[in-house]
Amino acid sequence: MSKRYSALTLLREGLRGHRGWAPAWHMPDPKPRYDVIVIGGGGHGLATAYYLAKNHGVTNVAVLEKGWLGGGNTGRNTTVIRSNYYYPASTALYDLSVRLYETLSRELNFNIMFSQRGMLVLAHSEPEMEMAARQVNAMQLNGTDAELLNADQVRKRAPLLNFAPDARYPIHGATWQGRAGTARHDAVAWGLARGADQLGVDIIQNCEVTDVITEAGRAVGVATTRGEVRADRIGAAVAGHSSVLAKLAGYTLPIQSYALQAFVSEPLKPVIDTVAFSPAYGTYFSQSDKGGLVIGGGLDRIPSYGQRGNLPVQEDVLGGLIEMAPMLAKVKLLRHWAGIVDVTPDSSPIIGPSEVEGLYVNCGWGTGGFKAIPAGGYLFAHLLATGAHHEISRPFDKARFAGGHLIDEGAASGIAH
Amino acid sequence: MTGRRTESGGLIDRGTTLRFRFDGRAYTGHPGDTLASALLANGVRVLGRSFKYHRPRGVWGAWFDDPNAIFDVALEGNEIPNCPATTTPLVEGMEARVVNAWPSARRDVKGGLDLLHRWLGAGFYYKTFIWPDWHLFEPSIRRMAGLGALDGKEIPDYVADQIHDACDLLVVGGGAAGLAAARAAAEAGQDVVLVEDHPELGGGLYRSGESVEGKARAEWVTEQGATIAKNGGRILTGTTAFGVYDHGLVGLATERGFARAPRLTRMRARRVVMATGALDRPMTFADNDRPGVMSLQAAAEYLTRYGVLVGRRIAVLSNNSAGEAAIEALRAAGAEVTEADPGAGPIRALGGKRLSGVRMGEKRLECDTLLVSSGLTPVVHLWRHAGGKLDWSDEKSAFVPGAAPQGMMAIGAANGTFDLEPALAEARAAALGKPAAPTGNSYSIRPLWPEPGTKGRQWIDFQHDVTLKDVELAARENYISVEHLKRYTTLGMAGDQGKTSNMAGLAAMAAIQGKPIPEVGTTTFRPPFVPVPLELYHGARRGQLLNPLKRLVLEPQHRQAGAALGEYGGWLRPGWYGPKPADQAVRDEVLMARKTAGIFDGSPLGKIEVMGPDAEAFVNFIYYNTIATLQPGHIRYGFMLTESGAIYDDGVIARLGPERFVISCSSAHVDGVEAMLESWRQDGNDPDRLFVHDATQHWATVTVTGPKAREIVGALGLPLDLTRAAFPHMTLRESDFAGSPLRVARVSFTGDVSFELSLRATKAADLWTALIDAGAQHDAGPIGIEALSVLRAEKGFIVVGKDTDGETMPQDLGFGIPRLKKKSAFVGDRGLHTEAANDPNRRQLVGLTAPEGSPTLPTGAHLVTGDRPRSEGIITSSYFSPTLDRPIALALLERGAARQGETVTVWHMGQVRTATVAPPCALDPEGGRLDA
Amino acid sequence: MRDDSRKWDAPPDDSQPLTGMGMTVARVWPTRQLLISAPDVLARMPGAGWPDVVTGAPYTLCLRRDRVLEVDGPAREEGWDGVQAVTDVSDAYAVFRIEGPQALALCRRGTEVSLARPSRSVARQMFGLSAFLYPWENEERFCLHVPRAHAQALWQMLAAHMGQMQRSA
Amino acid sequence: MQLFPCPFCGPRDEREFHFAAEAGKTRPDTTGAVSEADWAAYLYDRRNDKGRVREVWMHLPCREVFVMERDSVSMEVLGTTAFRKAGA
């Protein structure tokens, strides 16, 4: 069996009809008891299991997924990875993620295609340039890479953008993070699943949690469509359904669910080599390795659990895209879809204990869960293994709301993240 | 050369010849042709290359189900990438080029990639390119990938037309069932819209037999169309229903010609009848992707719609009864047709770019064209968009519409009703909202699905080069859920979005797992049904009409005065006046305002009236500051907070009478403040005792500010005593100017004596002119918002959103008293007492001075501390003060209020310098100028 | 600092109507518009809703549950008089008249509206702007009020859509 | 593009509406002591039900504040009530 991926094994397997490849993961039945249960087989849940095993030696772990691995927001996003945030706490979190992503392909022996092609956040006026300067300075001070670009420097990186001075929002410059980029979203889930599986984690698909079992106020296990499973600690990483699980278990969250749409065009030969985001137009895009333009924008304005989008936001986002890069008007849209995202009052995630003892939550990533997968898993694993926060996750505890310590990136930087 | 044009038949106009080129060679066709039909008529067989292996490809389908023939097409200098040849109507002069192949589809230099196929199977890229680094490989992979090339040019006037529409019944599909349904509904008096994506009505009818209800096909179609129209029904041809959205909204895209943007109709339909027909399924066998292997139904379509006979010696492999009419028609057109049994043993297509035959088990059949059908798949995309369920039909070997989404019915082939008569009956019943009585079914099919483990390369997804072996590999590696299968192999993700591949992929996975197909699942179909230009979503809301600016009533006067206009808070406003360079103009305006006076158009400032018996209590609740004690004729500065205690807006509120207030919020916040006031009014207050009227745009406001302001306003000769004693700072007087009510307020955003004069907008030009004329007597003149920004910064006055961020609370700006003293409830009160609000290290507003002779501090710079610099503040506003002849700045700094005189480090783009903490107010801290 | 005075079109001459497709769009200038709010205002002056056809002057438009806009009515004391709150907004709304067989079709480009779907209020969003829309004298003539500062945006938007209609015809 | 029925105006395009909050929350009396936890629960916590929800919306053109019951999965609107009548 070929377990290890490399050009050599590929060569060998090619010669023998690829019959020797080991399964990427097993399909175990749930055991009655684990040290840790991770609810949710998306990126964060899988990363949590992976780091539990790898960093903490906790391998008696089950990941319970109600559908298929990576079937939630992990497989429905626009694949952008970046750490261009304003507050030190955010930068620490997201930059940890970027650093982990940088080595993840090798570590997992699975090519997640992290392409550090850089990201432009366009500034369209002098006040926006001042805000961009504030942002770039903050990022540099917080220890991540950032540059303030003028219009000519933006043009060099993305010549297809609209540089006309009479554009609705003319380009004055941009913030640039060179280490930002994109990755193949499904591969992140699969690579982590395979990695966790190889370390002994049970990844159990089609296993929906139907109830949380508590004894003396403490969560001791879950009831699932495939039987009861117990554990010392339970972690929930179920973005999109965080409130549903909270209701089952009896804790509360400051989360509202919204649909976030994404779009992909027909494949084109390369037209843009970076990720370009215009807050003014409310649109960002990049080009996948396959050639499709991957386009995203703001949330639908109606709270929703329906995994589908609505025309008004499509008109806003795609209309904005064309204003941003008029030559794309004639390019055809291939497909659009929506994920359900957890939106918190400050657009920052929640990592920490829930009000139910023994049950911990990783949620509230809003539109930015994908970029945070390795860090979210890394920190959540720390929490589940030790029962205590890692320094980086501490500011993201739900307790911040009562204390007024919100980490409101949108308000701070003028950019809705 | 195998295909040819027939002598007669089809919907094309043989009397007119159209010239076009493909891959550099000249061809001809006729109106009514698509690029694909015209090329087939010219005997061209290789119309494309596959995405990965660059295999030569012919066409599979005749309409939106073709995954193979994709061209970049230019016409009269306009080029559009990725045009499907099968749906692009031929136009004289078209220049088509195959995508992703060079120099031509026929001779593609990358054709050799196919030799490497055994290493380029599903997901190979996940298993390699890891060492040394993905970035090394990615650029060349990107260049290899992609289909069409964007020429980088915009098409002139490429603007989508966008409209709203509504109807009782939307019938999607103008085939026999759709026509019958639309006619029956129209005759029953319903407001019917029928959409058909072909340029002509008739759908699949042309290929399905000679007559309908005793009439020739064309005659029947014409009659239905005419009757629909006569009864008030509307028919939209060239129109695709591309998506079904919530609450009965269907997106329609209407073609308007090559290089013209389509029309978007947002159609609100009470009911939708889906008559979208069914598609022929490819058959999975070795080398089933060879040019010349084609859908049987498509071949009939080429013949009957386009007058093209796709082959001379035709072999047919079909497992179902639906193709009988097609075979008959092909024979009648002169083809030699041999029907073969697809179950007779392993099948393999023979030949390369030119098909030479087909082998079935031991048997070999010579042919130039192999027409296949492994059954009909109802086109149920819209059904799924709307949330409808699908049921598996064993009888039809297909998914057919099951539980219906609200307001939707499926009829005809889309509903699995493949026979004409029952389809018509079903259609007529559906028109009236009724289900049809069940009828017999003549369609017979012998299940024929991919057989895992069989030999040869058997294509499942043609464009994306996904073969049966790839599905087997995915299964072996446990990518067995349908979505994993799709994503791992890219099956169904190509331009046709799985129209030809989903069923085969599903069936292959089912067979591998030994499960029935419905247990493996269905896949979700997502809009758009076919790719549509991005422009469809764009339309007239572009350029100036995207988030259009608000315009000042005095804009003509400002333009005449040479104003430089710019966008400020959603308004187009004068930044400065005159031809001088901006910096100089602004400096001169500041100096003028300080020396004599500046005249400023402040019209966008809010004027929201709050009236009624509960008005006083209400504004007292809305404001951070105590407003209840404000006397009529007086004005107070105050903050509105969010419930978390952060500053949302600042401004003044004036009391006009006991039960009447005017809120002058900041220009950009008028709509937001008004909505916020209405929310609180209706939530927790008695809306019968409290009314909010936004009168902002009734008024124009001209502010005169500066030492000569009193003289200049005095020159208007208002019936008003302007003396300091009679009209003190922070009071308001109602007066009259040229017969119109005039409000004069003494408020100041500059620290100098100021009068804010508000008059109804249509009279404002007279006021402006009078003030400018009066000002001229004192060497005073207009000032723009840039000068005002400097003037207010000299005084340490903030601009919310610039000098505050989402965390700033009033106590951070030195307005701490209401927080501690105000007894009654107000918005944000509790938020001002959280742990964070009480943090001694909060960032507070300060001024900064730069060392003698140093340049202006950069806005956006941070104030830092420590060896590994940590941000402890930000510079929010920074200007060179012409009045003080030195740089000034405002900043938010941790514990700033207590750090006056301290030297701080300013950090900007890696460079450091120093500044000294100062009070925010740099000019006239005693306020002497205000009442001068 | 940039001078965008040339980027943004100067205010158009709206003294001349826009014409095309058998339509005219003209700016009109009512002498008075008053907001009148009161708990019982609709009982006293019900006001036109959509698609009530308004004729003659003065007339009132129903805006909200407790608010009307009185057009070309008598002068009234502003403020709260114990019964109703009155504010003069004569110059707060620019008023346009759209006439012709295609008038409704033009309006429909800006909003999902139909004569078959009545509404108590004439207030709606059109072309992304706040608007009051109602038939004037007959069902081929419509009156449209928008916030004055958006008059130019509406004018340009209507001109753009009339152009689209012409090109599509 | 959804259609929401404003209790006053009737059905209108979703773009005319603004989602305000979940229904059923009452602002604590802030003239008395309100604990940090209670305040945070009022201000931030959400039921965020999947399925039937009761929410406060504003119809922007007529500024009607109302309670809408709808299904957060199917997007079906189950009913609306003027806020002043709903008393939520």
Coordinates of C-alpha atoms in Angstrom, one line a residue, chain C residues 11-80:
Chain C
P11 CA -26.2 69.4 -12.4
P12 CA -28.3 68.8 -15.5
D13 CA -30.7 71.3 -16.9
D14 CA -33.8 69.8 -15.6
S15 CA -36.0 72.6 -16.9
Q16 CA -36.2 70.7 -20.1
P17 CA -37.9 67.3 -19.9
L18 CA -36.3 64.1 -20.8
T19 CA -38.1 62.5 -23.8
G20 CA -38.1 59.2 -25.5
M21 CA -40.1 56.1 -26.1
G22 CA -43.2 58.3 -26.1
M23 CA -42.4 59.4 -22.6
T24 CA -41.6 62.6 -20.9
V25 CA -39.9 63.0 -17.6
A26 CA -40.2 66.5 -16.2
R27 CA -39.3 68.1 -12.9
V28 CA -42.2 69.9 -11.3
W29 CA -42.2 72.3 -8.5
P30 CA -45.0 72.0 -6.0
T31 CA -45.4 75.2 -3.9
R32 CA -45.6 73.4 -0.7
Q33 CA -45.0 70.0 0.8
L34 CA -45.8 69.4 4.5
L35 CA -45.1 66.4 6.6
I36 CA -48.0 65.9 9.0
S37 CA -47.8 63.2 11.7
A38 CA -50.4 62.3 14.3
P39 CA -51.8 59.2 15.8
D40 CA -55.0 59.8 13.9
V41 CA -53.8 61.5 10.9
L42 CA -55.0 58.8 8.5
A43 CA -58.4 59.0 9.9
R44 CA -58.5 62.7 9.2
M45 CA -56.7 62.9 6.0
P46 CA -56.3 59.4 4.6
G47 CA -54.0 60.2 1.8
A48 CA -53.4 58.3 -1.4
G49 CA -51.7 54.9 -1.3
W50 CA -50.4 52.9 -4.2
P51 CA -51.9 52.8 -6.9
D52 CA -54.6 55.4 -6.0
V53 CA -54.7 57.9 -8.8
V54 CA -54.1 61.4 -7.5
T55 CA -55.8 64.3 -9.2
G56 CA -55.8 68.1 -8.6
A57 CA -54.4 69.9 -5.7
P58 CA -54.1 69.9 -2.8
Y59 CA -53.7 66.3 -2.1
T60 CA -52.2 64.1 0.5
L61 CA -50.0 61.1 0.2
C62 CA -50.0 58.4 2.8
L63 CA -46.5 57.7 3.9
R64 CA -46.7 55.8 7.2
R65 CA -49.2 54.6 9.7
D66 CA -49.2 58.0 11.3
R67 CA -47.8 60.3 8.6
V68 CA -48.9 62.0 5.4
L69 CA -47.3 64.3 3.0
E70 CA -49.6 67.2 2.1
V71 CA -48.9 68.6 -1.3
D72 CA -49.9 72.2 -2.2
G73 CA -52.1 72.5 0.8
P74 CA -52.5 75.5 3.0
A75 CA -49.7 76.9 5.1
R76 CA -49.8 75.4 8.6
E77 CA -48.1 76.2 11.8
E78 CA -45.0 74.0 12.2
G79 CA -44.3 72.0 15.3
W80 CA -46.5 70.0 17.6

